[in-house]
PDB file of C-alpha atoms and ligand atoms in Angstrom:
ATOM      1  CA  MET A   3      52.512  81.520   3.449  1.00 95.00           C
ATOM      2  CA  ALA A   4      54.815  79.073   5.212  1.00 95.00           C
ATOM      3  CA  THR A   5      55.052  77.015   2.014  1.00 94.00           C
ATOM      4  CA  LEU A   6      56.063  80.116   0.038  1.00 95.00           C
ATOM      5  CA  MET A   7      58.690  80.988   2.658  1.00 95.00           C
ATOM      6  CA  ALA A   8      60.150  77.494   2.804  1.00 94.00           C
ATOM      7  CA  ALA A   9      60.413  77.356  -1.012  1.00 93.00           C
ATOM      8  CA  SER A  10      62.472  80.565  -1.175  1.00 94.00           C
ATOM      9  CA  PRO A  11      66.159  80.000  -2.045  1.00 91.00           C
ATOM     10  CA  LEU A  12      66.956  83.168  -0.095  1.00 90.00           C
ATOM     11  CA  LEU A  13      65.265  81.934   3.075  1.00 92.00           C
ATOM     12  CA  ARG A  14      66.861  78.510   2.735  1.00 89.00           C
ATOM     13  CA  ARG A  15      70.195  80.282   3.258  1.00 88.00           C
ATOM     14  CA  TYR A  16      68.747  81.338   6.626  1.00 90.00           C
ATOM     15  CA  ARG A  17      67.768  77.707   7.304  1.00 89.00           C
ATOM     16  CA  VAL A  18      64.034  78.448   7.184  1.00 92.00           C
ATOM     17  CA  THR A  19      62.043  75.176   7.161  1.00 93.00           C
ATOM     18  CA  PRO A  20      58.259  74.760   6.643  1.00 93.00           C
ATOM     19  CA  ARG A  21      57.881  74.149  10.383  1.00 95.00           C
ATOM     20  CA  GLY A  22      60.069  77.143  11.304  1.00 95.00           C
ATOM     21  CA  ALA A  23      58.201  79.388   8.846  1.00 96.00           C
ATOM     22  CA  LYS A  24      54.862  78.310  10.326  1.00 96.00           C
ATOM     23  CA  ALA A  25      56.121  79.009  13.854  1.00 96.00           C
ATOM     24  CA  SER A  26      57.319  82.510  12.960  1.00 95.00           C
ATOM     25  CA  LEU A  27      54.071  83.318  11.124  1.00 96.00           C
ATOM     26  CA  THR A  28      52.063  82.069  14.112  1.00 96.00           C
ATOM     27  CA  GLU A  29      54.092  84.411  16.300  1.00 96.00           C
ATOM     28  CA  ALA A  30      53.500  87.268  13.823  1.00 97.00           C
ATOM     29  CA  LEU A  31      49.728  86.791  14.023  1.00 95.00           C
ATOM     30  CA  ARG A  32      49.783  86.406  17.814  1.00 97.00           C
ATOM     31  CA  GLU A  33      51.753  89.663  18.135  1.00 96.00           C
ATOM     32  CA  ARG A  34      49.340  91.347  15.697  1.00 95.00           C
ATOM     33  CA  ASP A  35      52.007  92.164  13.140  1.00 97.00           C
ATOM     34  CA  LEU A  36      50.681  93.140   9.726  1.00 97.00           C
ATOM     35  CA  VAL A  37      51.008  90.258   7.272  1.00 97.00           C
ATOM     36  CA  LEU A  38      49.811  91.001   3.727  1.00 97.00           C
ATOM     37  CA  ALA A  39      49.341  88.119   1.314  1.00 97.00           C
ATOM     38  CA  ALA A  40      49.022  88.210  -2.484  1.00 97.00           C
ATOM     39  CA  VAL A  41      46.867  85.301  -3.650  1.00 96.00           C
ATOM     40  CA  ASP A  42      46.610  83.871  -7.156  1.00 95.00           C
ATOM     41  CA  ARG A  43      44.101  81.078  -7.814  1.00 94.00           C
ATOM     42  CA  GLY A  44      44.044  80.054  -4.173  1.00 93.00           C
ATOM     43  CA  ALA A  45      47.825  80.008  -3.686  1.00 94.00           C
ATOM     44  CA  VAL A  46      49.831  82.584  -1.754  1.00 96.00           C
ATOM     45  CA  VAL A  47      52.354  84.003  -4.259  1.00 97.00           C
ATOM     46  CA  GLY A  48      53.652  86.971  -2.292  1.00 98.00           C
ATOM     47  CA  LEU A  49      53.785  88.328   1.209  1.00 97.00           C
ATOM     48  CA  ALA A  50      54.850  91.396   3.132  1.00 98.00           C
ATOM     49  CA  TRP A  51      55.368  91.196   6.894  1.00 98.00           C
ATOM     50  CA  LEU A  52      55.480  94.470   8.772  1.00 98.00           C
ATOM     51  CA  ILE A  53      56.105  95.193  12.443  1.00 98.00           C
ATOM     52  CA  MET A  54      54.941  98.615  13.657  1.00 96.00           C
ATOM     53  CA  THR A  55      57.094 100.047  16.447  1.00 95.00           C
ATOM     54  CA  ARG A  56      57.551 103.233  18.439  1.00 94.00           C
ATOM     55  CA  ALA A  57      61.304 102.587  18.423  1.00 96.00           C
ATOM     56  CA  LEU A  58      63.676 104.554  16.163  1.00 95.00           C
ATOM     57  CA  ASP A  59      61.435 107.632  16.069  1.00 95.00           C
ATOM     58  CA  ARG A  60      58.361 105.500  15.258  1.00 96.00           C
ATOM     59  CA  ALA A  61      59.726 103.240  12.559  1.00 97.00           C
ATOM     60  CA  ALA A  62      57.972 100.281  11.002  1.00 97.00           C
ATOM     61  CA  TYR A  63      60.199  97.272  10.318  1.00 98.00           C
ATOM     62  CA  LEU A  64      59.671  95.338   7.096  1.00 98.00           C
ATOM     63  CA  ARG A  65      60.544  91.888   8.396  1.00 97.00           C
ATOM     64  CA  LEU A  66      60.026  90.170   5.045  1.00 97.00           C
ATOM     65  CA  LEU A  67      58.989  90.928   1.486  1.00 98.00           C
ATOM     66  CA  LEU A  68      58.773  87.856  -0.684  1.00 97.00           C
ATOM     67  CA  VAL A  69      57.345  87.038  -4.101  1.00 97.00           C
ATOM     68  CA  SER A  70      57.398  83.489  -5.525  1.00 96.00           C
ATOM     69  CA  GLU A  71      60.045  82.963  -8.226  1.00 94.00           C
ATOM     70  CA  GLU A  72      57.366  82.432 -10.933  1.00 95.00           C
ATOM     71  CA  HIS A  73      55.590  85.704 -10.071  1.00 96.00           C
ATOM     72  CA  GLN A  74      58.607  88.014  -9.814  1.00 96.00           C
ATOM     73  CA  SER A  75      59.149  90.987 -12.166  1.00 96.00           C
ATOM     74  CA  GLN A  76      55.405  91.532 -12.643  1.00 96.00           C
ATOM     75  CA  GLY A  77      55.082  94.447 -10.253  1.00 97.00           C
ATOM     76  CA  LEU A  78      53.807  92.392  -7.304  1.00 97.00           C
ATOM     77  CA  GLY A  79      56.715  93.319  -5.006  1.00 98.00           C
ATOM     78  CA  ALA A  80      56.105  96.999  -5.734  1.00 98.00           C
ATOM     79  CA  VAL A  81      52.392  96.665  -4.931  1.00 98.00           C
ATOM     80  CA  LEU A  82      53.076  94.834  -1.641  1.00 98.00           C
ATOM     81  CA  LEU A  83      55.727  97.383  -0.649  1.00 98.00           C
ATOM     82  CA  ALA A  84      53.434 100.344  -1.442  1.00 98.00           C
ATOM     83  CA  ARG A  85      50.619  98.779   0.568  1.00 98.00           C
ATOM     84  CA  ALA A  86      52.960  98.084   3.525  1.00 98.00           C
ATOM     85  CA  GLU A  87      54.216 101.691   3.446  1.00 98.00           C
ATOM     86  CA  ARG A  88      50.650 103.015   3.310  1.00 97.00           C
ATOM     87  CA  ASP A  89      49.585 100.907   6.300  1.00 97.00           C
ATOM     88  CA  ALA A  90      52.704 101.993   8.247  1.00 97.00           C
ATOM     89  CA  ARG A  91      51.873 105.652   7.613  1.00 96.00           C
ATOM     90  CA  VAL A  92      48.241 105.166   8.608  1.00 95.00           C
ATOM     91  CA  SER A  93      49.460 103.563  11.876  1.00 95.00           C
ATOM     92  CA  GLY A  94      51.491 106.701  12.665  1.00 95.00           C
ATOM     93  CA  CYS A  95      54.945 105.406  11.713  1.00 97.00           C
ATOM     94  CA  ARG A  96      57.362 107.956  10.276  1.00 97.00           C
ATOM     95  CA  HIS A  97      59.977 105.654   8.758  1.00 97.00           C
ATOM     96  CA  LEU A  98      60.330 102.196   7.329  1.00 98.00           C
ATOM     97  CA  VAL A  99      63.483 100.185   8.050  1.00 98.00           C
ATOM     98  CA  LEU A 100      64.520  96.857   6.612  1.00 98.00           C
ATOM     99  CA  LEU A 101      67.428  94.462   6.349  1.00 98.00           C
ATOM    100  CA  VAL A 102      68.416  92.818   3.104  1.00 97.00           C
ATOM    101  CA  THR A 103      71.179  90.293   2.547  1.00 96.00           C
ATOM    102  CA  LYS A 104      74.181  92.337   1.446  1.00 97.00           C
ATOM    103  CA  THR A 105      74.828  90.115  -1.580  1.00 96.00           C
ATOM    104  CA  ASN A 106      71.168  90.305  -2.756  1.00 96.00           C
ATOM    105  CA  ARG A 107      71.859  92.884  -5.465  1.00 96.00           C
ATOM    106  CA  ARG A 108      68.479  92.583  -7.122  1.00 95.00           C
ATOM    107  CA  ALA A 109      66.552  93.284  -3.914  1.00 97.00           C
ATOM    108  CA  ARG A 110      68.932  96.119  -3.018  1.00 98.00           C
ATOM    109  CA  SER A 111      68.396  97.877  -6.326  1.00 98.00           C
ATOM    110  CA  PHE A 112      64.629  97.232  -5.973  1.00 98.00           C
ATOM    111  CA  TYR A 113      64.587  99.065  -2.613  1.00 98.00           C
ATOM    112  CA  GLU A 114      66.834 101.859  -3.894  1.00 98.00           C
ATOM    113  CA  ARG A 115      64.452 102.411  -6.823  1.00 98.00           C
ATOM    114  CA  HIS A 116      61.642 102.675  -4.280  1.00 98.00           C
ATOM    115  CA  GLY A 117      63.365 105.465  -2.340  1.00 98.00           C
ATOM    116  CA  TYR A 118      65.279 103.540   0.342  1.00 98.00           C
ATOM    117  CA  THR A 119      68.702 104.760   1.515  1.00 98.00           C
ATOM    118  CA  HIS A 120      71.505 102.366   2.409  1.00 98.00           C
ATOM    119  CA  VAL A 121      72.485 103.215   5.997  1.00 98.00           C
ATOM    120  CA  GLY A 122      75.258 100.655   6.485  1.00 98.00           C
ATOM    121  CA  ASP A 123      76.091  96.982   6.814  1.00 98.00           C
ATOM    122  CA  LEU A 124      75.761  94.574   9.734  1.00 98.00           C
ATOM    123  CA  PRO A 125      78.069  91.557   9.303  1.00 97.00           C
ATOM    124  CA  GLY A 126      76.714  88.374  10.923  1.00 96.00           C
ATOM    125  CA  PHE A 127      73.734  90.208  12.443  1.00 96.00           C
ATOM    126  CA  VAL A 128      71.038  87.611  11.686  1.00 93.00           C
ATOM    127  CA  ARG A 129      73.217  84.582  10.887  1.00 92.00           C
ATOM    128  CA  ALA A 130      76.931  84.007  11.272  1.00 93.00           C
ATOM    129  CA  GLY A 131      78.745  84.474   7.975  1.00 93.00           C
ATOM    130  CA  ILE A 132      75.943  86.480   6.288  1.00 94.00           C
ATOM    131  CA  ALA A 133      76.106  90.297   6.164  1.00 97.00           C
ATOM    132  CA  GLU A 134      72.912  92.380   6.216  1.00 97.00           C
ATOM    133  CA  SER A 135      72.474  95.816   4.652  1.00 98.00           C
ATOM    134  CA  LEU A 136      70.256  98.234   6.568  1.00 98.00           C
ATOM    135  CA  TYR A 137      67.905 100.432   4.515  1.00 98.00           C
ATOM    136  CA  LEU A 138      65.726 103.347   5.607  1.00 98.00           C
ATOM    137  CA  LYS A 139      62.934 105.402   4.077  1.00 98.00           C
ATOM    138  CA  THR A 140      61.574 108.466   5.872  1.00 97.00           C
ATOM    139  CA  TRP A 141      58.341 110.240   4.992  1.00 93.00           C
ATOM    140  CA  ARG A 142      58.075 112.546   8.033  1.00 74.00           C
ATOM    141  CA  ALA A 143      56.926 115.857   6.554  1.00 54.00           C
TER     142      ALA A 143
HETATM  143  C1  COA B 217      62.781  91.644  -4.193  1.00 60.89           C
HETATM  144  C2  COA B 217      61.408  91.129  -4.594  1.00 60.89           C
HETATM  145  C3  COA B 217      60.473  91.179  -3.393  1.00 60.89           C
HETATM  146  C4  COA B 217      60.831  92.030  -5.690  1.00 60.89           C
HETATM  147  O1  COA B 217      59.548  91.550  -6.051  1.00 60.89           O
HETATM  148  P1  COA B 217      59.032  91.615  -7.558  1.00 60.89           P
HETATM  149  O2  COA B 217      57.601  91.222  -7.547  1.00 60.89           O
HETATM  150  O3  COA B 217      59.930  90.860  -8.459  1.00 60.89           O
HETATM  151  O4  COA B 217      59.190  93.183  -7.794  1.00 60.89           O
HETATM  152  P2  COA B 217      58.606  94.066  -8.995  1.00 60.89           P
HETATM  153  O5  COA B 217      58.091  93.201 -10.091  1.00 60.89           O
HETATM  154  O6  COA B 217      57.700  95.064  -8.410  1.00 60.89           O
HETATM  155  O7  COA B 217      59.896  94.842  -9.464  1.00 60.89           O
HETATM  156  C5  COA B 217      61.026  94.115  -9.811  1.00 60.89           C
HETATM  157  C6  COA B 217      61.263  94.113 -11.293  1.00 60.89           C
HETATM  158  O8  COA B 217      60.115  94.068 -12.114  1.00 60.89           O
HETATM  159  C7  COA B 217      60.099  95.199 -12.991  1.00 60.89           C
HETATM  160  N1  COA B 217      58.700  95.545 -13.025  1.00 60.89           N
HETATM  161  C8  COA B 217      58.014  96.259 -12.119  1.00 60.89           C
HETATM  162  N2  COA B 217      56.713  96.357 -12.503  1.00 60.89           N
HETATM  163  C9  COA B 217      56.593  95.671 -13.673  1.00 60.89           C
HETATM  164  C10 COA B 217      55.513  95.375 -14.559  1.00 60.89           C
HETATM  165  N3  COA B 217      54.268  95.862 -14.350  1.00 60.89           N
HETATM  166  N4  COA B 217      55.756  94.597 -15.639  1.00 60.89           N
HETATM  167  C11 COA B 217      57.006  94.114 -15.876  1.00 60.89           C
HETATM  168  N5  COA B 217      58.069  94.362 -15.085  1.00 60.89           N
HETATM  169  C12 COA B 217      57.862  95.122 -14.006  1.00 60.89           C
HETATM  170  C13 COA B 217      60.999  96.214 -12.368  1.00 60.89           C
HETATM  171  O9  COA B 217      61.604  97.064 -13.317  1.00 60.89           O
HETATM  172  C14 COA B 217      62.032  95.324 -11.687  1.00 60.89           C
HETATM  173  O10 COA B 217      63.053  94.960 -12.593  1.00 60.89           O
HETATM  174  P3  COA B 217      64.196  93.854 -12.269  1.00 60.89           P
HETATM  175  O11 COA B 217      63.530  92.506 -12.247  1.00 60.89           O
HETATM  176  O12 COA B 217      65.151  93.961 -13.386  1.00 60.89           O
HETATM  177  O13 COA B 217      64.803  94.213 -10.948  1.00 60.89           O
HETATM  178  C15 COA B 217      61.469  89.706  -5.189  1.00 60.89           C
HETATM  179  O14 COA B 217      62.469  89.673  -6.171  1.00 60.89           O
HETATM  180  C16 COA B 217      61.764  88.626  -4.170  1.00 60.89           C
HETATM  181  O15 COA B 217      60.852  88.113  -3.512  1.00 60.89           O
HETATM  182  N6  COA B 217      63.032  88.254  -4.027  1.00 60.89           N
HETATM  183  C17 COA B 217      63.428  87.188  -3.124  1.00 60.89           C
HETATM  184  C18 COA B 217      63.243  87.604  -1.694  1.00 60.89           C
HETATM  185  C19 COA B 217      63.947  88.905  -1.405  1.00 60.89           C
HETATM  186  O16 COA B 217      65.061  89.135  -1.863  1.00 60.89           O
HETATM  187  N7  COA B 217      63.279  89.754  -0.598  1.00 60.89           N
HETATM  188  C20 COA B 217      63.834  91.051  -0.203  1.00 60.89           C
HETATM  189  C21 COA B 217      64.616  90.967   1.054  1.00 60.89           C
HETATM  190  S1  COA B 217      63.562  90.628   2.457  1.00 60.89           S
END
């Protein structure tokens, strides 16, 4: 998973290194976050990292959704997202929130197609000089 993260051009913009990726994944497992991995012939080709919270009216936070460049546009991102949403619902969460780099048009249209609403932008929130767009999906009946 750390290898997949460190190979991502998107995450390189956030200065993610193999060592840094391993440290954040170790923290994710220690904190019992939900980390879903898609595996193809022994290699991790996709992952979804979800943090369940009681904050924001019981929202789950999709910390990362990533599919390797070679495996994109085959429906894997949609499967990982659907599985993450299902697990969030089962855990009692009522919303899913996520941040996406504002300039990442492909990911933004991906989330919009999957029912996410653009709430607003957060300039320099994660890293100086990079704006994040905040997205929300609510399924509270
Ligand atoms: C955003 C991201 C997770 C989407 O994952 P993905 O596996 O490519 O997503 P999907 O295949 O489910 O859907 C994306 C595309 O495939 C198409 N698609 C979906 N299912 C398909 C299928 N069965 N066969 C062919 N195409 C399909 C969709 O129409 C969509 O079209 P597009 O490429 O023109 O946008 C992926 O592009 C990625 O990892 N990007 C880099 C990291 C990133 O931006 N993460 C999000 C912010 S954290």
